[in-house]
Coordinates of C-alpha atoms in Angstrom, one line a residue:
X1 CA -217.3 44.7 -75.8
X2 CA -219.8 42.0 -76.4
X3 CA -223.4 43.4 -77.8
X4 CA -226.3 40.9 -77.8
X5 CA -227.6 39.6 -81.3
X6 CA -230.4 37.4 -82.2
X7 CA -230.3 34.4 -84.7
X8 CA -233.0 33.0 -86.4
X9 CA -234.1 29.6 -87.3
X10 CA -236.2 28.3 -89.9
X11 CA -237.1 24.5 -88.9
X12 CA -237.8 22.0 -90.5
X13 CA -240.1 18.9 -89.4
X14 CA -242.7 16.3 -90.1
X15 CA -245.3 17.4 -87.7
X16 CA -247.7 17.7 -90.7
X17 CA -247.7 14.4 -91.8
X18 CA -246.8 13.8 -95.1
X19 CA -245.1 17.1 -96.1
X20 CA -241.6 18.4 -94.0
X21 CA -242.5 21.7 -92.6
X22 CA -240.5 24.5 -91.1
X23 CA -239.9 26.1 -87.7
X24 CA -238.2 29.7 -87.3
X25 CA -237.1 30.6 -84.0
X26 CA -234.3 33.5 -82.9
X27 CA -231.7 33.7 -79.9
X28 CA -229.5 36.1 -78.5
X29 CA -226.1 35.4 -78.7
X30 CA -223.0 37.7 -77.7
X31 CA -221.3 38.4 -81.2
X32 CA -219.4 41.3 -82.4
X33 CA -221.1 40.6 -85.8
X34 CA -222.0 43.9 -87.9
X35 CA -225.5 42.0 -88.7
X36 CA -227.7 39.3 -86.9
X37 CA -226.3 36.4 -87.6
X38 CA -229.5 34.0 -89.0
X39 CA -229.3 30.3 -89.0
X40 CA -231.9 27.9 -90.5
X41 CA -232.4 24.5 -89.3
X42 CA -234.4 22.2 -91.7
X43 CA -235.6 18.8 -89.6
X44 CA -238.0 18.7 -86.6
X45 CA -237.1 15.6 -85.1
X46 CA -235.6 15.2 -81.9
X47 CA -232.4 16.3 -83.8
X48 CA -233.7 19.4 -85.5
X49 CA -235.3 20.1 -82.2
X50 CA -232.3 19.7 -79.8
X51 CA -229.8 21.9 -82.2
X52 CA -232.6 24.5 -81.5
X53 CA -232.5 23.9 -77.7
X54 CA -228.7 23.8 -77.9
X55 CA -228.7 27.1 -79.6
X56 CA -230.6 28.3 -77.6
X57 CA -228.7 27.9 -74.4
X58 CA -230.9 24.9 -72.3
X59 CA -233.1 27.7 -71.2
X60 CA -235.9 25.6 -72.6
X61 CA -236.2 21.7 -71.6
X62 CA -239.4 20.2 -74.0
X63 CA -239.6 20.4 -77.6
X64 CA -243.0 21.9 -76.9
X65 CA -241.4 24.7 -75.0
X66 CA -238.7 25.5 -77.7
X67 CA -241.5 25.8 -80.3
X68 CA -243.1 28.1 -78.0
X69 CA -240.2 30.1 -77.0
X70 CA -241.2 33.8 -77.4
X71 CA -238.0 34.1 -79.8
X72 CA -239.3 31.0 -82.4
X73 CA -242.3 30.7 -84.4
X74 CA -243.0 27.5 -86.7
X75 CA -243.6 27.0 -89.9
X76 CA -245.3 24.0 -91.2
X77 CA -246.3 22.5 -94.4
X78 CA -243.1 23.7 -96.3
X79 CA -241.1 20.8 -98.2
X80 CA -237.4 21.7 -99.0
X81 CA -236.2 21.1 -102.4
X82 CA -239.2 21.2 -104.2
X83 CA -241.2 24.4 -102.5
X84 CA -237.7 25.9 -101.9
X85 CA -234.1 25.2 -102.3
X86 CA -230.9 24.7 -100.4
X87 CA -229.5 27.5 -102.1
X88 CA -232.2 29.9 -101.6
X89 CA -232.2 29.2 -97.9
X90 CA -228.8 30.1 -97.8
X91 CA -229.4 32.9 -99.0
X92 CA -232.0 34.0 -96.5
X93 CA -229.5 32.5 -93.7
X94 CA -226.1 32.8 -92.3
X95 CA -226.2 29.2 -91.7
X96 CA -228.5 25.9 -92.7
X97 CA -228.6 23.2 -90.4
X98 CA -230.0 20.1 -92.0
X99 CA -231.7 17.6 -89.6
X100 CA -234.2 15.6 -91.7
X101 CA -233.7 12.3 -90.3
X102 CA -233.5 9.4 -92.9
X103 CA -236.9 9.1 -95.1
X104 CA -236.0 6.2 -97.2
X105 CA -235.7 2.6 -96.4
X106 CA -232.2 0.1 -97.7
X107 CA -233.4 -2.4 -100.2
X108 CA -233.0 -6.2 -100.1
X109 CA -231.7 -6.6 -103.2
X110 CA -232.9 -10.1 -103.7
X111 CA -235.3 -11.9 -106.2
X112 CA -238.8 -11.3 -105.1
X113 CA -238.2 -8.1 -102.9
X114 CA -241.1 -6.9 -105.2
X115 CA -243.9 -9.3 -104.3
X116 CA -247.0 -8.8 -102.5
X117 CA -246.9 -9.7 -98.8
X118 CA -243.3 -8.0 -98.5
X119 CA -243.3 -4.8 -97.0
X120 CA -240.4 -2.0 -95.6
X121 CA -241.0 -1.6 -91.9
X122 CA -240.5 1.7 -93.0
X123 CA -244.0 1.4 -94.9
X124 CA -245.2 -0.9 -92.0
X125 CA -244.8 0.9 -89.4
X126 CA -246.1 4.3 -91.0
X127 CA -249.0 2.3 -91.1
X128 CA -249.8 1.3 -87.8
X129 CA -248.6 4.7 -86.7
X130 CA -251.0 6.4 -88.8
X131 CA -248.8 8.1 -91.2
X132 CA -251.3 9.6 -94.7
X133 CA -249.2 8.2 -97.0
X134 CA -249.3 4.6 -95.5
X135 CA -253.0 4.3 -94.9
X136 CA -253.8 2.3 -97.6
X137 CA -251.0 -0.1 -96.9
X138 CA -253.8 -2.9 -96.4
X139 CA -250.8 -5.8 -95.7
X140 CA -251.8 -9.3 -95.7
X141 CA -252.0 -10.6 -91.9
X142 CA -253.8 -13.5 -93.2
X143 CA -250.6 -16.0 -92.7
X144 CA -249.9 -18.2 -89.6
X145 CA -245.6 -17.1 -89.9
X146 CA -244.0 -13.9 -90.1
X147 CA -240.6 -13.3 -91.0
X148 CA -238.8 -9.9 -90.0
X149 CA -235.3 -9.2 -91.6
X150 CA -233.3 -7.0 -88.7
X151 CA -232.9 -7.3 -85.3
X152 CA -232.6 -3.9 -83.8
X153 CA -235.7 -1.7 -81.8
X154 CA -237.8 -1.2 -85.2
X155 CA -238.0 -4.8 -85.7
X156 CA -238.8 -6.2 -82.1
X157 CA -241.9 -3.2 -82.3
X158 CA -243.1 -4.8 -85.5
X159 CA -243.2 -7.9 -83.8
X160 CA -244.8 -6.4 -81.0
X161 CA -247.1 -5.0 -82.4
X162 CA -248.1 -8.1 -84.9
X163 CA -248.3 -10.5 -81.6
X164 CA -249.9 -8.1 -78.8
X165 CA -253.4 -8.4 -77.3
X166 CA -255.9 -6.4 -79.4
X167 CA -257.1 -5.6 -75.4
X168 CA -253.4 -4.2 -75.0
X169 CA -253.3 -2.3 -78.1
X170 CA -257.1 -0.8 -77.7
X171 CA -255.3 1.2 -74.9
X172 CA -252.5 3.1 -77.5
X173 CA -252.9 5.3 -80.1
X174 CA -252.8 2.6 -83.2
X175 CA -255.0 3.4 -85.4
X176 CA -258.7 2.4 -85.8
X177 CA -258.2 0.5 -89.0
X178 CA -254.8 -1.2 -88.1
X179 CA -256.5 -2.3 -85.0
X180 CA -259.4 -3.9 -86.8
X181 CA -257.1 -5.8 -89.6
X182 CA -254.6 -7.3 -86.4
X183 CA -257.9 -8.2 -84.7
X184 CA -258.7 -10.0 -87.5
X185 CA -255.2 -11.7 -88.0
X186 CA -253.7 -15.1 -88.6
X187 CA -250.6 -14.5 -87.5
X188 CA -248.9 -16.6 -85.0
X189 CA -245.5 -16.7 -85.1
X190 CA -242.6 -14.4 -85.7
X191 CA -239.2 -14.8 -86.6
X192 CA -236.5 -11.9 -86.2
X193 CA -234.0 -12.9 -88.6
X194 CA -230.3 -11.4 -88.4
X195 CA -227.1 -12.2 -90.4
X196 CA -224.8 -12.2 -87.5
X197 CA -225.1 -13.8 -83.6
X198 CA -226.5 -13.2 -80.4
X199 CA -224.2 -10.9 -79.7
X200 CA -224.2 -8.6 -82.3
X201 CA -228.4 -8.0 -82.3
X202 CA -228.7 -4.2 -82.5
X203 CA -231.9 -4.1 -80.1
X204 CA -231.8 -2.6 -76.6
X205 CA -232.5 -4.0 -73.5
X206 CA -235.8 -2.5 -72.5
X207 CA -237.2 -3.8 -75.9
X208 CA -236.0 -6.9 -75.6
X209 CA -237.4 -7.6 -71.9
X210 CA -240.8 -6.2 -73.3
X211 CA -240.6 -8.5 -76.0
X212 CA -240.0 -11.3 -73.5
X213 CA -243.1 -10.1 -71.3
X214 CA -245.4 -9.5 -73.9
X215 CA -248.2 -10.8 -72.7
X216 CA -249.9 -13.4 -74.8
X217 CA -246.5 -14.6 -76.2
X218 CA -243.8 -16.6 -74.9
X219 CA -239.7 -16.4 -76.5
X220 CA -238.9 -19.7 -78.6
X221 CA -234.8 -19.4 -78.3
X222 CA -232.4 -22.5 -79.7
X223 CA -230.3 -22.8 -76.8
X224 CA -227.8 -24.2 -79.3
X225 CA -227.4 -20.7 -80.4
X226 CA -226.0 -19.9 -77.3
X227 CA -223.5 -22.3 -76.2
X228 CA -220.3 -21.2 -75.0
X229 CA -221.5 -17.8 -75.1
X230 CA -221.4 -18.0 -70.8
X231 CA -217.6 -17.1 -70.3
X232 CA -217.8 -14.6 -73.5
X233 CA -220.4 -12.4 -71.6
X234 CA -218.2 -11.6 -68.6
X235 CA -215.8 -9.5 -70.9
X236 CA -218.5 -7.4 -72.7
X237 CA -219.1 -3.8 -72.0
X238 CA -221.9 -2.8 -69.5
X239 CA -224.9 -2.4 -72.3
X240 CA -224.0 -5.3 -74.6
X241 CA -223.3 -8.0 -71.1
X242 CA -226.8 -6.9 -69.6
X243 CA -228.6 -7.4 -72.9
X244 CA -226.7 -11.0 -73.8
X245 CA -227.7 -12.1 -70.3
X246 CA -230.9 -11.5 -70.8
X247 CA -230.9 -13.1 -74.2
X248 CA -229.3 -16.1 -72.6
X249 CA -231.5 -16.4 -69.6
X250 CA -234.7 -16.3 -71.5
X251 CA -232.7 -19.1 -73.9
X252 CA -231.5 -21.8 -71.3
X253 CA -233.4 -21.1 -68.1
X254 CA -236.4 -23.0 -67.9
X255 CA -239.1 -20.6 -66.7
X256 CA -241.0 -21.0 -63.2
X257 CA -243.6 -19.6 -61.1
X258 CA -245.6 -17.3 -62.6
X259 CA -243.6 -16.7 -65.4
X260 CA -244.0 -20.0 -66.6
X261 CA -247.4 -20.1 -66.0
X262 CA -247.7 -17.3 -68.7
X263 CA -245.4 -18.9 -71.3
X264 CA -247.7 -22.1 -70.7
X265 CA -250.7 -20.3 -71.7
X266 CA -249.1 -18.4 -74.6
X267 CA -250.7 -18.7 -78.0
X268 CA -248.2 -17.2 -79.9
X269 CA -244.3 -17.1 -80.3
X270 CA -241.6 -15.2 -81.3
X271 CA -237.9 -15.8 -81.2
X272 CA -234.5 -15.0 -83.2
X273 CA -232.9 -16.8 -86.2
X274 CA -229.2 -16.3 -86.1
X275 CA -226.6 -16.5 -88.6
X276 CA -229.3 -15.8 -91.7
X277 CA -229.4 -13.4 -94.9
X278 CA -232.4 -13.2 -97.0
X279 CA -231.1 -14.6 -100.7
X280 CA -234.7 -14.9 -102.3
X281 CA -238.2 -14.2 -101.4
X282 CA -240.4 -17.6 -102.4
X283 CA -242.9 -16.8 -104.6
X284 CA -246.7 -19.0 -105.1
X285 CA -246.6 -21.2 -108.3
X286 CA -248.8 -18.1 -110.2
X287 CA -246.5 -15.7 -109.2
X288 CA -248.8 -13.6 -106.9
X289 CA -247.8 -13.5 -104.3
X290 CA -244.9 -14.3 -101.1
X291 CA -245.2 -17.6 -99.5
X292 CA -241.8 -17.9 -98.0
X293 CA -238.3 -16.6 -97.9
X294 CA -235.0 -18.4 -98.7
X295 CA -231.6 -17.4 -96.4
X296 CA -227.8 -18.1 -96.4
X297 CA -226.6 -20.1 -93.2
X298 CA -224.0 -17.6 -92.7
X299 CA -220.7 -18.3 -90.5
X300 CA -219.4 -15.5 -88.4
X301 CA -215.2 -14.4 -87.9
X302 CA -213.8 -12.4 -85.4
X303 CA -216.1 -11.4 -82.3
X304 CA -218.0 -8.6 -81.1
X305 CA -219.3 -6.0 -82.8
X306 CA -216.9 -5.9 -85.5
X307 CA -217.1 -9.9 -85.9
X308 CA -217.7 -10.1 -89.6
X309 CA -220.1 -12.7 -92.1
X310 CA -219.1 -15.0 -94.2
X311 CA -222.0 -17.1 -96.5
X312 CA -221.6 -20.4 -96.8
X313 CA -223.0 -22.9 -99.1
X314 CA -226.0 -23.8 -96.7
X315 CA -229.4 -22.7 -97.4
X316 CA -232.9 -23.2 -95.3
X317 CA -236.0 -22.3 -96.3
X318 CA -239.3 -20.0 -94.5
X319 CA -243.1 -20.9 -95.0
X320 CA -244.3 -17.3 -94.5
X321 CA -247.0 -15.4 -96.1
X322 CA -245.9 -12.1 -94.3
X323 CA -242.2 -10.4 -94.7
X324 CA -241.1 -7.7 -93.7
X325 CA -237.8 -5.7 -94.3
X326 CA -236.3 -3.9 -91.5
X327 CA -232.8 -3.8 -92.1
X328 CA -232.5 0.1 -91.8
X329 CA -233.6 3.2 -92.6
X330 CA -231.3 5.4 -94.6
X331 CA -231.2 9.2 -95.7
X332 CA -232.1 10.6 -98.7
X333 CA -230.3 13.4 -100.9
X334 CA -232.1 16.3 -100.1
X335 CA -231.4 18.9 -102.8
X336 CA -229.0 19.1 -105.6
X337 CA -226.7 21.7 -104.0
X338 CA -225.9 19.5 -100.8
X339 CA -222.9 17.3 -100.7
X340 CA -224.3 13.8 -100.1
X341 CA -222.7 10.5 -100.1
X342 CA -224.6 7.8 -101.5
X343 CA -222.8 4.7 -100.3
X344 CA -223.0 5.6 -96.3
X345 CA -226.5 7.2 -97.0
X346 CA -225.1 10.4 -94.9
X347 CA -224.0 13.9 -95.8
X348 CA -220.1 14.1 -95.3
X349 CA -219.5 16.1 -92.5
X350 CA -216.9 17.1 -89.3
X351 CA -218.3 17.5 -86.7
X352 CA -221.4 18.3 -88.3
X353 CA -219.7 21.2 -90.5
X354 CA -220.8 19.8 -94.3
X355 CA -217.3 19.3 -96.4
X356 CA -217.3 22.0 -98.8
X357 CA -220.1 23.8 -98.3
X358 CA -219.1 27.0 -95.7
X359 CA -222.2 27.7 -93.7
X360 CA -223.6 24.3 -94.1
X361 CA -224.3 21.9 -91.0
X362 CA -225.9 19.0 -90.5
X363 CA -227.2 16.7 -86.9
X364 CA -228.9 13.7 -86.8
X365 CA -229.0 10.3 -88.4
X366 CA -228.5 12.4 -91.7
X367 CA -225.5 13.3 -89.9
X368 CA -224.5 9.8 -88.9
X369 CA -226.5 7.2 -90.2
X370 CA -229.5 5.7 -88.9
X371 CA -227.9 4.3 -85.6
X372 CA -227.8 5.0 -81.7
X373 CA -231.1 5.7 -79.0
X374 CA -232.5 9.1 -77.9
X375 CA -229.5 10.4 -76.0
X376 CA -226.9 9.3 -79.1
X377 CA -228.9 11.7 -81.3
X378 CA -229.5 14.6 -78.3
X379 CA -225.4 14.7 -77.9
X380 CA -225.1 14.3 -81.6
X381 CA -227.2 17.8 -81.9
X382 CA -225.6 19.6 -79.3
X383 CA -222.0 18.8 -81.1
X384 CA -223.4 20.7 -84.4
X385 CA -224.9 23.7 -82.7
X386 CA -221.5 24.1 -80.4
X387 CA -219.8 23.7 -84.2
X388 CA -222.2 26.8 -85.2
X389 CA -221.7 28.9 -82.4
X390 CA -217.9 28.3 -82.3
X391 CA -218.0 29.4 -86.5
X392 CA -220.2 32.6 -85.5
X393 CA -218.0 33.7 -82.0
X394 CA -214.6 33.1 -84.4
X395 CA -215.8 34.4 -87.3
X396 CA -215.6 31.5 -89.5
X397 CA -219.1 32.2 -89.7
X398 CA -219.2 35.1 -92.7
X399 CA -222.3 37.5 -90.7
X400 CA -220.5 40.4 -91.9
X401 CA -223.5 41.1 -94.6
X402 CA -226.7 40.9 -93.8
X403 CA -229.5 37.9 -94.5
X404 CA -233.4 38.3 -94.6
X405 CA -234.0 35.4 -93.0
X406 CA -238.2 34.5 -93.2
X407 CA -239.4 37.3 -94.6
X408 CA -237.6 36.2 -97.8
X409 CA -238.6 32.7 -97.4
X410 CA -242.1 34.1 -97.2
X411 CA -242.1 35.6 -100.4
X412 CA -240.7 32.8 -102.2
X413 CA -243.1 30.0 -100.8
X414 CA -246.1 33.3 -101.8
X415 CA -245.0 32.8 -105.5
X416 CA -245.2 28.8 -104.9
X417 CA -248.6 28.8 -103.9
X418 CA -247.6 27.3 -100.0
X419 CA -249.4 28.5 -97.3
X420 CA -247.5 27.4 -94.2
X421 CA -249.0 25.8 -90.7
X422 CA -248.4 27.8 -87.6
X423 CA -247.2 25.5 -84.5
X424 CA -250.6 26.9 -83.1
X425 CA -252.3 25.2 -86.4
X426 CA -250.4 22.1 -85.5
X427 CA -251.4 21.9 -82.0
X428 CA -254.8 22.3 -83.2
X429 CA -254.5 19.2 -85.0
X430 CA -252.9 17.4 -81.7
X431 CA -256.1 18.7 -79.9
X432 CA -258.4 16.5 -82.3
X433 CA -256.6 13.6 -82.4
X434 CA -256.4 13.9 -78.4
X435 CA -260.4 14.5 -78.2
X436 CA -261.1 11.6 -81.0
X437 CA -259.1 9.4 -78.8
X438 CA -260.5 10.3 -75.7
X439 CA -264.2 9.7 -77.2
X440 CA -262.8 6.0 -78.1
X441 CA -261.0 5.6 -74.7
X442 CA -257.6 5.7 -76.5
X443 CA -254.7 8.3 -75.8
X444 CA -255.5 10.0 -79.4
X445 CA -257.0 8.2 -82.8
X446 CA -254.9 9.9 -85.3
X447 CA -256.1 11.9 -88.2
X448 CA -255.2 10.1 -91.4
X449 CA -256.7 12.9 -94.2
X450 CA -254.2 15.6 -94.6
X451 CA -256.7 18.2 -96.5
X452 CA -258.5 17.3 -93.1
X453 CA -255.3 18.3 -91.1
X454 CA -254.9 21.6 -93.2
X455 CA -258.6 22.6 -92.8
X456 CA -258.6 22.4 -88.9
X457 CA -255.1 24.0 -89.1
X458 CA -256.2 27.1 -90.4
X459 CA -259.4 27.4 -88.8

């Protein structure tokens, strides 16, 4: 006879900026377990957040919900492998699910990658978006070209973002400061530079068209890029044929009515650079500084997204004062005791389950690289909880000894000194930023002092 048990979550997430922080939540389950089983899940991104909702059976749709599901709590401020370990987790939990997303950002690897005026996206966009630990990122906007390496959604917002009406951007919530230095910049035109074709670019079509409409800005294609690519197109899947039509349409059709009107009256530009790998970054004759970027001419074999680069001899050369790396994020090792493979960047896994570690599980790009949209990383979540319950309802999942769970958790981050944000305490931070924006007509003017965010926490 089934009996009705409860498992708990600790979870982890980046709601206080700057420091991961925890979430503990329970659900009943049927299980013939002699204890509740107890499962942590370290991440609050959408991942984290939709193993939670997973495990917890739908019954709650928004992440808002799940956190205030009368069966979770949340636990903020908490980092993982330095407040507390892997190993002591697991020891509080029948199961750890890691879901921490992918923190660091791939390097170049080329001369230069160093200077001033080059910058992650990871860095870059942390800036914009108000992150504590980018706010003094000051970049240099004073350059008339730009030059982004990576062609996927990251790098057409950085674009966006660089080329968009301040009037536009007054009405988001960018920050105050990141407002007033793209007020106050130079920059004109962007390239989006990517080592293979037109139709291997990793961006989506919804960015792309907003890219193309962005008002203030008109697309600068080659139309050389795209020759012969009209037959090619019929044969492509769905996604990829909708998104290299509008790629060639905004290339070779000349634009009319009111769309040309806007391009006409465009100040700035953007457009891809096809076929290009960053060798060097082009340094002033002192040394201070970037003022350009070298790249390969590359030549592409096979087709598709497998086709495959080949650098040739060629070489062209970038005036640019501003570049800007956004060739991927990737995971970071997270603690010691947690299998990790360094050349994919992911922690090696089936179907979530982590190899080698019994009661480990993992969801997310940490799971399977930084790659896919919303709903790739949503069904990618819901595989690794189905993979936990199945281990708990077989067995697999040792729950025949019991686990503490928080209150063990508790006294180990006591002894550290950590004093951990309630998801009330968070929401009381979400309420300021939503009230500071509102007094500057914006949707919220984020809070960029974390002994700020901790203070109104905890008030």
């Amino acid at each position: 006879m089934n009996t009705c048990r409860r498992v708990s979550f600790l979870k982890a997430c980046e709601f206080i900026r700057g420091r991961r922080s925890r979430f503990h939540s329970t659900r009943s389950v049927a299980s013939t377990a002699a204890h509740q089983p107890k499962v942590c899940i370290v991440g609050s991104g959408p991942a984290g957040f939709y193993t939670a909702q997973h495990l917890l059976k739908n019954v709650i749709n928004t992440f808002t919900q799940t956190a205030h599901h009368e069966r979770c709590s949340f636990y903020g401020n908490v980092t993982v492998g330095s407040d507390i370990t892997v190993d002591l987790l697991k020891r509080a939990y029948h199961a750890v699910i890691l879901s921490y997303g992918a923190e660091g950002n791939r390097s170049l690897g080329i001369p230069g990658e160093g200077l001033p005026g080059v910058y992650s996206a990871k860095d870059f966009v942390g800036w914009y978006n108000g992150l504590p630990e980018n706010k003094s990122l000051e970049p240099d906007l004073s350059s008339e070209t730009a030059v982004i390496l990576g062609q996927g959604n990251v790098a057409l917002d950085v674009a966006r973002i660089l080329l968009s009406p301040v009037e536009l951007l007054k009405k988001t919530d960018i920050t105050e400061s990141s407002l007033e230095a793209i007020a106050a910049s130079k920059i004109q035109r962007v390239l989006i530079v990517g080592r293979r074709g037109p139709l291997q670019v990793a961006c989506t079509i919804k960015e792309l068209r907003e890219m193309i409409k962005l008002p203030g800005s008109k697309p600068q294609l080659d139309p050389a890029d795209f020759e012969g690519l009209k037959d090619v197109i019929e044969d492509l899947p769905r996604p990829r044929k909708r998104l290299s039509e509008l790629l060639l349409k905004a290339a070779m059709e000349k634009p009319v009515g009111k769309e040309a009107e806007r391009q006409a009256a465009a100040s700035r530009c953007w457009g891809f650079k096809f076929l290009r790998s960053p060798v060097e970054i082009l340094a002033k004759a002192n040394g201070a500084r970037a003022v350009g970027i070298r790249l390969a001419v590359n030549r592409l074999e096979g087709s598709g997204d497998s086709a495959r680069v080949t650098p040739t001899e060629g070489r062209e050369d970038v005036n640019c004062g501003l570049i800007i790396n956004s060739i991927g994020y990737q995971s970071l090792p997270i603690d010691p005791a947690v299998p990790f493979d360094y050349k994919q960047a992911v922690i090696p896994n089936t179907m979530g389950r982590v190899n080698q570690a019994p009661g480990l599980y993992c969801s997310g790009w940490v799971k399977r690289g930084p790659t896919g949209v919303i709903a790739t990383t949503m069904n990618d979540s819901f595989d690794t909880a189905r993979s936990v319950l199945q281990d708990l309802e077989s067995g697999q999942l040792d729950t025949t000894s019991a686990k503490p769970g928080y209150v063990f958790v508790k006294a180990v981050l006591e002894q550290q000194g950590v004093s951990p944000v309630s998801f009330t305490g968070w929401e009381k931070i979400d309420a300021a930023e939503i009230m500071k924006g509102k007094e500057a007509g914006k949707p919220r003017e984020k809070l960029l002092d974390v002994a700020e965010m901790l203070k109104l926490a905890r008030a």
